[in-house]
Amino acid sequence: MKYDLVVVGGGPAGLAAAIEARKNGVERIVLIERDRELGGILQQCIHNGFGLHVFGEQLTGPEYAERFINELNNLKIEYLTNTMVLEINDKKEVYILNQELGFRRIEAKAIILSMGCRERTRGAIGIPGFRPAGIFTAGTAQRFINIEGYMVGKKVVILGSGDIGLIMARRLTLEGAKVLAVVELMPYSTGLTRNIVQCLHDYNIPLFFEHTVIDIKGKNRVEGVTIAKVDNNRVPIRGTEVFYECDTLLLSVGLIPENELSRNAGIEIDARTSGPFVNESMETSIEGIFACGNVVHVHDLVDFVTQEAQRAGRGAARYIKGEAIDNGVVIRTVNGNGIRYIVPQKLRLENLNDEINLFMRVDNIYNNCRLDVKLDGKIIKSFKKRKVTPGEMETVKLKKSDLSTYNDCSLSIEVVKE
Amino acid sequence: MKRHEFVCIMCPMGCNLEVLEDEDVILVKGNQCKRGYEYGVKEISNPTRVLTSTVILKNSYLRRLPVKSDGEIPKGMIKDCVKFLSKIEVSAPVKMGDVIHKNILGTGVDIVSTRTVE
Ligand SMILES: Cc1cc2nc3c(=O)[nH]c(=O)nc-3n(C[C@H](O)[C@H](O)[C@H](O)COP(=O)(O)OP(=O)(O)OC[C@H]3O[C@@H](n4cnc5c(N)ncnc54)[C@H](O)[C@@H]3O)c2cc1C
């Protein structure tokens, strides 16, 4: 099988990338999804709040997905569901497997990776205790309840205050369960403030900062969990233990970009994001292989996933048509004080159309601050911010003209307190 | 004058609102847009929310159909509405936007499907 472009993963990132590539003139595209349907994680996110930036209205996850799926169909873009991509390599060969075609090799001119991310599990955070039934990641519980129609428990404790945990606190409550507490290790939430309000405050669910689960009781089924306060080094403080009787523990303790395929292909991974290093066109360290969405870095808003995916789609189209410019000024992005990472990591100036959005996360909560953008040490732009927090991705929009330079150089962004 | 503090939930900005209430005036501060103003006023008079949930789906490989309220429902009625919906059954095919239940619990708001299932 031969295609111009293979898109791996049919979530919002893959959908938007395929659509944008077609709009930019790419003919033979195939999108491959291992699940039985397109839409990715959005199909289980039945709550609203998606699409405010892209559509100017509040859509639910399935509605947001359906708009893109319809467009994919209108543009007659081929796709395969129930199909797993097993391997890709630097020669841009894609190995797939499904029940009808069996094992197949696809030759592609370009590949876009959009495999999304995975939830961290109990193993990743090491909670002591037995391994009884009743411990789920929040996303798994979400899929059980919203798609498969199974309830996961009656009395629930949630560890982690990321958006998925918060959304599930409300969902479980509405479905008749009692959510006893949401427990967060850090002194701040990694979820959006609006979710704390509408998911916890609305239902009087307590949120404990600087607390963690130190023990799980129960051999066959969870019978309860012990929670303790932690000190500045995140070590449990003796004497602060409280036991909660419950039958279910949900974990919402972070997401990790899913990059097995990328790693095996030899794509360089940035340790800060756990996703590939990418340039302004979302191209990875292997020419012609692009990446977008949660596989690159974990986004909190799907709108930004879509924007980033459109950039990947345009980049792949330009690459396929031989229009990408690879020799010219290169600007590398480096994190200054207070910044955890910046995506993209590399900008090839000549390939920028008129402007570029840089995505980043800060390392702490800062009130009334500035984000200073420096090109080779000189401030070229400064953005005032009332509040930045690690839970909410920041974006900075720069014009190509802001970046005018004749030499390779570095661009840094730092948080400055006012 | 009564003073309330809210975090606006109309968009991901999450503005901190200060709402001042007198006998016949309501003042909203801290909002960055009109939606925030409206949210502030509503939150002290009649707080409402969009409801999202699922209903039982028959005749499909999916067991649940996601639905939402076609408008906002008084906050205090959300739980009862979800309970009511959990007993409703629909059969595929269904289109996104199809009305699944009219005027839920007399709120004047319809429940619509949020996805198409062939
Ligand atoms: C529980 C939850 C709640 C959220 N709530 C909100 C919200 O309220 N508002 C908002 O704006 N955003 C929200 N988000 C964020 C947003 O949904 C995600 O950022 C977005 O879905 C990421 O898109 P993606 O396409 O990168 O990944 P995904 O949606 O995860 O899609 C990746 C797809 O790739 C497929 N795949 C992976 N590996 C392979 C392979 N080897 N072969 C074939 N297919 C493969 C997967 O099956 C999946 O369908 C939420 C996310 C989650 C998880």
Coordinates of C-alpha atoms and ligand atoms in Angstrom, one line a residue:
Chain A
M1 CA 0.0 0.0 0.0
K2 CA 1.2 3.5 -0.9
Y3 CA 0.0 6.8 0.5
D4 CA 1.3 10.4 0.5
L5 CA 0.4 10.8 4.1
V6 CA -0.4 8.3 6.9
V7 CA -1.9 9.8 10.1
V8 CA -1.6 7.6 13.2
G9 CA -4.4 8.1 15.7
G10 CA -8.0 9.4 15.0
G11 CA -8.5 11.8 18.0
P12 CA -8.9 15.5 17.5
A13 CA -5.3 15.9 16.6
G14 CA -5.3 13.3 13.9
L15 CA -8.6 14.4 12.5
A16 CA -7.6 18.1 12.2
A17 CA -4.2 17.2 10.8
A18 CA -5.7 15.0 8.0
I19 CA -8.3 17.6 7.1
E20 CA -5.8 20.4 7.0
A21 CA -3.4 18.4 4.8
R22 CA -6.2 17.6 2.4
K23 CA -7.1 21.3 2.3
N24 CA -3.5 22.0 1.4
G25 CA -3.5 19.7 -1.5
V26 CA -2.5 16.3 -0.3
E27 CA -4.3 13.6 -2.3
R28 CA -3.7 10.2 -0.9
I29 CA -4.2 10.3 2.9
V30 CA -5.1 7.5 5.2
L31 CA -5.9 7.9 8.9
I32 CA -5.5 4.9 11.2
E33 CA -7.3 4.4 14.5
R34 CA -7.0 1.4 16.8
D35 CA -10.4 2.0 18.5
R36 CA -13.7 1.0 16.9
E37 CA -14.6 4.6 16.2
L38 CA -12.9 8.0 15.5
G39 CA -12.8 10.9 18.0
G40 CA -10.2 9.7 20.4
I41 CA -10.6 10.6 24.1
L42 CA -13.4 13.1 23.2
Q43 CA -16.0 10.4 22.8
Q44 CA -15.9 9.7 26.5
C45 CA -15.7 13.4 27.5
I46 CA -19.5 13.9 27.4
H47 CA -19.3 17.1 29.5
N48 CA -19.2 20.5 27.7
G49 CA -16.5 23.1 27.5
F50 CA -14.9 22.2 24.3
G51 CA -14.4 24.4 21.3
L52 CA -14.7 27.9 22.8
H53 CA -11.7 29.1 20.8
V54 CA -12.3 27.2 17.6
F55 CA -16.1 27.5 17.3
G56 CA -17.0 30.2 19.8
E57 CA -19.4 27.9 21.5
Q58 CA -19.4 25.3 24.3
L59 CA -19.6 21.9 22.8
T60 CA -19.4 18.5 24.4
G61 CA -16.5 16.1 23.5
P62 CA -18.6 14.0 21.1
E63 CA -20.1 17.1 19.4
Y64 CA -16.6 18.5 18.9
A65 CA -15.4 15.2 17.5
E66 CA -18.4 14.8 15.2
R67 CA -17.9 18.2 13.5
F68 CA -14.4 17.0 12.5
I69 CA -15.5 13.5 11.6
N70 CA -18.1 15.0 9.3
E71 CA -15.6 17.2 7.6
L72 CA -13.2 14.2 7.2
N73 CA -16.0 12.4 5.4
N74 CA -17.0 15.4 3.3
L75 CA -13.4 15.6 2.1
K76 CA -13.5 11.9 1.3
I77 CA -10.4 11.2 3.4
E78 CA -9.8 7.4 3.8
Y79 CA -9.6 5.9 7.3
L80 CA -9.3 2.6 9.0
T81 CA -10.7 1.9 12.4
N82 CA -10.0 -1.2 14.6
T83 CA -6.6 -1.0 13.1
M84 CA -3.4 -0.8 15.2
V85 CA -0.2 0.8 14.0
L86 CA 2.5 -1.6 15.3
E87 CA 5.6 0.1 14.0
I88 CA 6.9 3.0 12.0
N89 CA 10.5 3.6 10.9
D90 CA 12.7 6.3 9.5
K91 CA 12.1 5.2 6.0
K92 CA 8.5 6.2 6.6
E93 CA 7.2 2.7 6.4
V94 CA 4.1 2.1 8.6
Y95 CA 3.2 -1.5 9.7
I96 CA -0.4 -2.0 10.6
L97 CA -2.6 -4.9 11.7
N98 CA -6.4 -5.5 11.6
Q99 CA -8.8 -8.4 11.2
E100 CA -9.6 -7.8 7.5
L101 CA -6.3 -6.9 6.0
G102 CA -4.1 -8.8 8.4
F103 CA -0.5 -7.4 8.7
R104 CA 0.3 -4.8 6.1
R105 CA 3.1 -2.5 5.2
I106 CA 2.3 1.0 4.0
E107 CA 4.9 3.3 2.3
A108 CA 4.3 6.9 3.0
K109 CA 5.9 10.1 1.9
A110 CA 5.1 11.7 5.2
I111 CA 3.6 10.5 8.6
I112 CA 1.8 12.5 11.2
L113 CA 1.9 11.0 14.7
S114 CA -1.2 11.8 16.9
M115 CA -1.4 8.9 19.3
G116 CA -2.5 11.1 22.3
C117 CA -1.4 10.2 25.8
R118 CA -1.9 7.6 28.5
E119 CA -2.8 8.1 32.2
R120 CA -0.3 7.4 34.9
T121 CA -1.3 4.4 36.9
R122 CA -0.9 3.3 40.5
G123 CA 2.4 1.6 39.5
A124 CA 3.7 5.0 38.4
I125 CA 3.2 6.6 41.8
G126 CA 3.8 3.7 44.1
I127 CA 1.1 3.6 46.7
P128 CA 1.6 0.9 49.3
G129 CA -1.1 -1.7 50.1
F130 CA -2.8 -4.6 48.5
R131 CA -4.0 -4.8 44.9
P132 CA -7.7 -5.1 45.3
A133 CA -10.4 -4.4 42.8
G134 CA -11.8 -0.9 42.8
I135 CA -8.7 1.1 41.8
F136 CA -9.2 2.8 38.5
T137 CA -7.6 5.7 36.6
A138 CA -10.1 8.4 36.2
G139 CA -10.2 8.1 32.5
T140 CA -10.9 4.4 32.6
A141 CA -13.8 5.1 35.0
Q142 CA -15.0 7.7 32.6
R143 CA -15.1 5.3 29.8
F144 CA -16.9 2.6 31.8
I145 CA -19.6 5.0 32.9
N146 CA -20.1 7.2 29.8
I147 CA -19.6 4.6 27.0
E148 CA -19.9 1.1 28.4
G149 CA -22.6 1.9 31.0
Y150 CA -21.1 0.4 34.1
M151 CA -20.9 2.2 37.4
V152 CA -17.5 1.9 39.2
G153 CA -18.4 2.3 42.8
K154 CA -20.5 3.9 45.6
K155 CA -18.1 5.6 47.9
V156 CA -15.1 7.1 46.2
V157 CA -11.9 8.9 47.0
I158 CA -10.1 10.6 44.1
L159 CA -6.3 11.1 44.2
G160 CA -5.2 14.0 42.0
S161 CA -7.0 17.2 41.1
G162 CA -6.3 17.2 37.3
D163 CA -9.3 18.0 35.1
I164 CA -10.2 14.4 34.6
G165 CA -10.4 13.8 38.3
L166 CA -12.5 16.9 38.8
I167 CA -14.9 16.1 36.0
M168 CA -15.3 12.5 37.4
A169 CA -16.0 13.8 40.9
R170 CA -19.1 15.5 39.5
R171 CA -20.0 12.7 37.2
L172 CA -19.9 10.1 39.9
T173 CA -21.9 12.3 42.3
L174 CA -24.6 12.8 39.6
E175 CA -24.7 9.1 39.0
G176 CA -25.5 8.6 42.7
A177 CA -22.1 7.9 44.2
K178 CA -20.7 9.7 47.2
V179 CA -17.3 11.3 46.5
L180 CA -15.7 11.7 50.0
A181 CA -12.7 13.7 49.0
V182 CA -10.3 14.8 46.3
V183 CA -6.8 14.7 47.5
E184 CA -3.9 16.6 45.8
L185 CA -0.2 16.2 46.6
M186 CA 0.7 19.7 45.5
P187 CA -0.3 23.0 47.1
Y188 CA -2.3 23.9 43.9
S189 CA -4.6 22.1 41.5
T190 CA -3.4 21.0 38.1
G191 CA -6.9 21.4 36.8
L192 CA -8.7 24.5 35.5
T193 CA -10.2 26.7 38.1
R194 CA -13.6 26.6 36.5
N195 CA -13.6 22.8 36.9
I196 CA -12.9 23.2 40.6
V197 CA -15.9 25.5 40.9
Q198 CA -18.4 23.6 38.8
C199 CA -17.3 20.1 39.7
L200 CA -16.4 20.4 43.4
H201 CA -17.8 23.6 44.9
D202 CA -21.2 23.0 43.2
Y203 CA -21.5 19.6 45.0
N204 CA -19.7 20.4 48.3
I205 CA -16.9 17.9 47.6
P206 CA -13.8 18.7 49.7
L207 CA -10.4 19.2 48.1
F208 CA -7.3 18.7 50.3
F209 CA -4.1 20.2 49.0
E210 CA -0.7 18.8 50.2
H211 CA -2.3 15.5 51.0
T212 CA -1.8 12.0 49.6
V213 CA -2.9 8.4 49.9
I214 CA -0.5 6.4 52.0
D215 CA -2.3 3.1 52.3
I216 CA -5.1 1.1 50.7
K217 CA -7.1 -1.3 52.8
G218 CA -8.9 -4.4 51.4
K219 CA -7.7 -7.5 49.7
N220 CA -10.4 -8.4 47.2
R221 CA -12.2 -5.0 47.0
V222 CA -11.0 -1.6 48.3
E223 CA -12.4 -1.2 51.8
G224 CA -10.8 2.2 52.5
V225 CA -7.8 4.4 52.0
T226 CA -5.6 6.3 54.5
I227 CA -4.8 9.9 53.6
A228 CA -2.0 12.0 55.2
K229 CA -0.7 15.5 54.9
V230 CA 2.7 15.9 53.4
D231 CA 5.5 18.3 54.2
N232 CA 7.4 20.6 51.8
N233 CA 9.4 17.6 50.5
R234 CA 6.1 15.7 49.8
V235 CA 6.8 13.3 52.7
P236 CA 3.8 12.2 54.7
I237 CA 3.6 13.8 58.1
R238 CA 3.1 11.4 61.0
G239 CA 0.0 11.9 63.1
T240 CA -2.0 13.5 60.2
E241 CA -3.4 10.2 58.9
V242 CA -7.1 10.0 58.4
F243 CA -8.9 6.8 57.3
Y244 CA -11.7 7.0 54.7
E245 CA -14.1 4.0 54.3
C246 CA -14.7 3.6 50.6
D247 CA -15.0 1.0 47.9
T248 CA -13.3 2.9 45.1
L249 CA -10.1 4.9 44.5
L250 CA -9.8 6.9 41.3
L251 CA -6.4 8.1 40.2
S252 CA -6.0 11.3 38.3
V253 CA -2.3 11.8 38.7
G254 CA -1.1 12.9 35.3
L255 CA -0.9 12.0 31.7
I256 CA 2.1 10.8 29.7
P257 CA 2.5 11.3 25.9
E258 CA 2.3 7.9 24.2
N259 CA 5.6 7.6 22.3
E260 CA 6.5 4.0 22.0
L261 CA 6.1 4.2 18.2
S262 CA 8.2 7.4 18.0
R263 CA 11.0 6.0 20.3
N264 CA 11.3 2.8 18.3
A265 CA 11.6 4.8 15.1
G266 CA 14.5 6.7 16.6
I267 CA 12.7 10.0 17.0
E268 CA 14.3 12.2 19.6
I269 CA 12.2 12.8 22.7
D270 CA 12.4 15.9 24.9
A271 CA 12.6 14.9 28.5
R272 CA 10.7 18.0 29.6
T273 CA 7.5 17.2 27.6
S274 CA 8.0 13.4 27.2
G275 CA 7.1 14.1 23.6
P276 CA 9.2 14.5 20.4
F277 CA 11.3 17.6 19.8
V278 CA 9.4 19.5 17.0
N279 CA 10.0 22.5 14.8
E280 CA 7.6 25.2 13.7
S281 CA 5.9 22.8 11.3
M282 CA 5.6 20.2 14.1
E283 CA 8.2 18.0 12.3
T284 CA 10.1 15.7 14.6
S285 CA 13.9 14.9 14.4
I286 CA 13.1 12.6 11.5
E287 CA 12.4 14.5 8.3
G288 CA 8.9 14.0 7.0
I289 CA 7.6 12.6 10.3
F290 CA 5.4 15.1 12.1
A291 CA 3.6 15.0 15.5
C292 CA 0.7 16.9 17.1
G293 CA -1.6 16.9 20.0
N294 CA -1.1 15.1 23.3
V295 CA 1.6 12.9 21.9
V296 CA 3.8 16.1 21.8
H297 CA 2.8 17.5 25.1
V298 CA -0.3 17.3 27.3
H299 CA -2.8 20.0 26.5
D300 CA -5.6 21.0 28.7
L301 CA -7.8 22.5 25.9
V302 CA -8.7 20.6 22.8
D303 CA -8.8 23.9 20.9
F304 CA -5.0 24.2 21.1
V305 CA -4.7 20.6 20.0
T306 CA -6.6 21.5 16.9
Q307 CA -4.5 24.5 16.2
E308 CA -1.3 22.6 16.6
A309 CA -2.6 19.7 14.4
Q310 CA -3.5 22.1 11.6
R311 CA 0.0 23.4 11.7
A312 CA 1.3 19.8 11.4
G313 CA -1.1 19.2 8.5
R314 CA 0.1 22.3 6.7
G315 CA 3.7 21.3 7.4
A316 CA 3.3 17.8 6.1
A317 CA 1.6 19.2 2.9
R318 CA 4.5 21.6 2.3
Y319 CA 7.0 18.8 2.9
I320 CA 5.2 16.4 0.5
K321 CA 5.1 19.1 -2.2
G322 CA 8.8 19.8 -1.6
E323 CA 8.2 23.3 -0.4
A324 CA 9.7 23.1 3.1
I325 CA 12.9 25.2 3.5
D326 CA 15.5 23.5 5.6
N327 CA 18.5 25.8 5.2
G328 CA 18.1 29.1 6.8
V329 CA 18.0 30.8 10.1
V330 CA 17.2 28.5 13.0
I331 CA 15.9 29.8 16.4
R332 CA 15.9 27.4 19.3
T333 CA 13.5 27.9 22.2
V334 CA 14.9 27.6 25.7
N335 CA 13.0 27.9 29.0
G336 CA 14.0 30.8 31.1
N337 CA 13.1 31.2 34.8
G338 CA 9.7 29.8 35.8
I339 CA 9.1 28.0 32.5
R340 CA 9.0 24.2 32.4
Y341 CA 8.9 23.7 28.6
I342 CA 8.3 25.5 25.3
V343 CA 6.8 23.9 22.2
P344 CA 8.0 24.0 19.4
Q345 CA 11.6 23.6 20.4
K346 CA 13.0 24.8 17.1
L347 CA 11.8 27.5 14.6
R348 CA 13.1 27.6 11.0
L349 CA 12.4 31.2 10.4
E350 CA 11.9 30.9 6.6
N351 CA 9.0 28.5 7.0
L352 CA 6.9 30.8 9.2
N353 CA 4.0 32.3 7.4
D354 CA 3.2 35.4 9.4
E355 CA 3.0 34.3 13.0
I356 CA 3.6 31.5 15.4
N357 CA 2.0 30.4 18.7
L358 CA 4.4 29.1 21.3
F359 CA 2.9 26.8 23.9
M360 CA 4.4 26.5 27.4
R361 CA 3.9 25.6 31.0
V362 CA 5.1 27.5 34.0
D363 CA 6.5 25.7 37.1
N364 CA 4.5 27.4 39.8
I365 CA 1.6 29.8 40.5
Y366 CA 2.6 33.4 39.8
N367 CA 0.3 36.4 40.3
N368 CA 0.7 39.7 38.5
C369 CA 3.7 38.8 36.4
R370 CA 5.1 39.2 32.9
L371 CA 6.2 36.7 30.3
D372 CA 9.4 38.2 28.8
V373 CA 10.4 36.9 25.4
K374 CA 14.0 37.4 24.6
L375 CA 15.8 36.9 21.4
D376 CA 19.5 36.3 22.0
G377 CA 19.2 38.0 25.4
K378 CA 17.3 41.0 24.2
I379 CA 13.6 41.5 25.2
I380 CA 11.5 41.6 22.1
K381 CA 8.1 41.2 23.6
S382 CA 6.5 41.2 27.0
F383 CA 3.1 39.9 28.0
K384 CA 1.3 40.9 31.2
K385 CA -0.4 38.1 33.1
R386 CA -2.8 38.4 36.1
K387 CA -2.2 34.8 37.0
V388 CA -0.3 31.9 35.6
T389 CA -0.5 28.3 36.9
P390 CA 1.1 25.0 36.0
G391 CA -2.5 23.7 35.4
E392 CA -3.2 26.0 32.5
M393 CA -1.1 26.0 29.4
E394 CA 0.1 29.5 28.4
T395 CA 0.5 30.6 24.8
V396 CA 2.4 33.4 23.3
K397 CA 1.8 34.7 19.8
L398 CA 4.8 36.1 17.9
K399 CA 4.9 37.7 14.5
K400 CA 7.6 36.6 12.0
S401 CA 8.7 40.3 12.0
D402 CA 9.3 40.1 15.8
L403 CA 11.8 37.4 15.1
S404 CA 13.8 39.1 12.4
T405 CA 17.4 38.0 12.7
Y406 CA 20.2 37.0 10.4
N407 CA 21.9 34.4 12.6
D408 CA 20.9 31.2 14.3
C409 CA 20.1 32.1 17.8
S410 CA 18.0 31.2 20.9
L411 CA 14.7 32.5 22.1
S412 CA 13.9 32.3 25.7
I413 CA 10.8 33.1 27.7
E414 CA 10.8 33.7 31.4
V415 CA 8.4 34.6 34.1
V416 CA 9.1 38.0 35.8
K417 CA 7.3 39.1 38.9
E418 CA 6.0 42.7 38.6
Chain B
M1 CA -24.8 45.9 50.3
K2 CA -24.1 42.2 50.1
R3 CA -20.8 41.0 48.6
H4 CA -20.2 37.6 46.8
E5 CA -17.1 36.1 45.3
F6 CA -17.3 33.7 42.4
V7 CA -15.0 32.2 39.8
C8 CA -16.6 32.6 36.4
I9 CA -17.1 29.2 34.6
M10 CA -18.3 30.5 31.3
C11 CA -14.9 29.9 29.7
P12 CA -11.4 28.6 30.7
M13 CA -10.2 32.0 31.7
G14 CA -11.8 31.5 35.1
C15 CA -12.1 35.2 36.1
N16 CA -12.5 36.1 39.7
L17 CA -15.7 37.9 40.1
E18 CA -16.9 40.2 42.8
V19 CA -20.6 40.7 42.8
L20 CA -22.1 43.5 44.9
E21 CA -25.8 43.4 45.5
D22 CA -28.1 46.1 46.7
E23 CA -31.9 46.2 46.8
D24 CA -32.2 47.0 43.2
V25 CA -28.7 47.1 41.8
I26 CA -26.3 44.4 41.0
L27 CA -22.6 45.2 40.3
V28 CA -20.2 42.8 38.8
K29 CA -16.4 43.4 38.9
G30 CA -13.5 41.4 37.7
N31 CA -15.2 40.0 34.6
Q32 CA -13.3 40.4 31.3
C33 CA -16.3 40.0 29.1
K34 CA -20.1 40.3 28.8
R35 CA -20.6 36.6 29.5
G36 CA -18.9 37.0 32.9
Y37 CA -21.2 39.9 33.8
E38 CA -24.3 37.7 33.0
Y39 CA -22.8 34.8 34.9
G40 CA -22.3 37.0 38.0
V41 CA -25.8 38.4 37.9
K42 CA -27.3 34.9 37.4
E43 CA -25.2 33.3 40.1
I44 CA -26.8 35.4 42.8
S45 CA -30.3 35.3 41.4
N46 CA -30.9 32.0 39.8
P47 CA -27.8 29.8 39.3
T48 CA -28.2 27.5 36.3
R49 CA -26.0 24.9 34.6
V50 CA -25.9 23.0 31.3
L51 CA -26.6 19.3 32.1
T52 CA -24.6 16.6 30.4
S53 CA -25.3 12.9 31.0
T54 CA -26.1 9.7 29.2
V55 CA -29.2 7.6 28.4
I56 CA -29.5 3.9 27.7
L57 CA -29.0 3.1 24.1
K58 CA -30.4 0.0 22.4
N59 CA -29.7 -1.5 19.0
S60 CA -26.1 -0.4 18.8
Y61 CA -22.6 -1.5 19.8
L62 CA -22.6 1.5 22.2
R63 CA -24.5 1.0 25.4
R64 CA -24.9 4.7 26.3
L65 CA -25.9 7.7 24.3
P66 CA -24.4 11.0 25.5
V67 CA -27.0 13.8 25.8
K68 CA -27.1 17.4 27.0
S69 CA -29.7 20.0 28.0
D70 CA -30.6 22.3 25.2
G71 CA -30.4 25.3 27.6
E72 CA -29.6 25.9 31.2
I73 CA -31.3 24.1 34.1
P74 CA -31.6 25.5 37.7
K75 CA -28.7 24.2 39.6
G76 CA -30.8 22.6 42.2
M77 CA -32.6 20.4 39.7
I78 CA -29.6 18.9 38.0
K79 CA -29.5 15.8 40.2
D80 CA -33.1 15.0 39.7
C81 CA -32.8 15.4 36.0
V82 CA -29.9 13.0 35.8
K83 CA -31.8 10.5 37.9
F84 CA -34.8 10.8 35.6
L85 CA -32.6 10.4 32.5
S86 CA -30.9 7.3 33.8
K87 CA -34.1 5.4 33.2
I88 CA -34.7 6.6 29.6
E89 CA -34.0 4.3 26.7
V90 CA -33.5 5.2 23.1
S91 CA -32.9 3.1 20.1
A92 CA -30.3 3.7 17.3
P93 CA -30.2 5.2 14.8
V94 CA -30.0 8.6 16.5
K95 CA -28.6 11.9 15.1
M96 CA -26.7 14.6 16.9
G97 CA -29.2 17.2 18.0
D98 CA -32.2 14.9 18.0
V99 CA -34.6 15.7 20.9
I100 CA -34.5 12.8 23.3
H101 CA -36.9 14.2 25.9
K102 CA -39.0 17.3 25.8
N103 CA -39.3 19.8 28.6
I104 CA -37.5 17.7 31.3
L105 CA -39.2 17.9 34.7
G106 CA -41.1 20.9 33.6
T107 CA -38.0 23.1 33.2
G108 CA -38.9 24.1 29.7
V109 CA -35.6 22.7 28.5
D110 CA -35.2 19.8 26.1
I111 CA -32.6 17.0 26.2
V112 CA -30.8 16.4 23.0
S113 CA -28.4 13.8 21.7
T114 CA -24.8 14.9 21.4
R115 CA -23.7 12.3 18.9
T116 CA -24.8 10.4 15.9
V117 CA -25.1 6.7 16.1
E118 CA -26.0 4.9 12.9
Ligands
LIG1 C1 -10.8 12.9 30.6 C2 -10.4 14.1 29.8 C3 -11.1 15.3 29.9 C4 -10.8 16.4 29.2 N1 -11.6 17.5 29.3 C5 -11.4 18.6 28.4 C6 -12.3 19.7 28.4 O1 -13.2 19.8 29.2 N2 -12.1 20.7 27.5 C7 -11.1 20.7 26.6 O2 -10.9 21.6 25.8 N3 -10.2 19.6 26.6 C8 -10.3 18.5 27.5 N4 -9.5 17.5 27.5 C9 -8.3 17.5 26.6 C10 -8.5 17.1 25.2 O3 -9.6 16.2 25.1 C11 -7.3 16.4 24.7 O4 -6.3 17.3 24.8 C12 -7.4 15.9 23.3 O5 -8.4 14.9 23.2 C13 -6.1 15.3 22.8 O6 -6.3 14.9 21.4 P1 -5.3 13.9 20.7 O7 -5.9 13.7 19.4 O8 -3.9 14.3 20.9 O9 -5.4 12.5 21.6 P2 -6.5 11.5 21.8 O10 -7.9 12.1 21.8 O11 -6.1 10.7 23.0 O12 -6.5 10.6 20.5 C14 -5.4 9.7 20.2 C15 -6.0 8.5 19.4 O13 -4.9 7.8 18.9 C16 -5.2 6.4 18.9 N5 -4.0 5.6 18.9 C17 -3.0 5.6 19.8 N6 -2.0 4.8 19.5 C18 -2.4 4.2 18.3 C19 -1.8 3.2 17.5 N7 -0.6 2.6 17.7 N8 -2.5 2.8 16.3 C20 -3.7 3.4 16.0 N9 -4.3 4.3 16.8 C21 -3.7 4.7 17.9 C22 -6.0 6.3 20.2 O14 -6.9 5.2 20.1 C23 -6.8 7.6 20.2 O15 -8.1 7.5 19.5 C24 -9.7 16.3 28.3 C25 -9.0 15.2 28.2 C26 -9.3 14.1 28.9 C27 -8.4 12.8 28.8

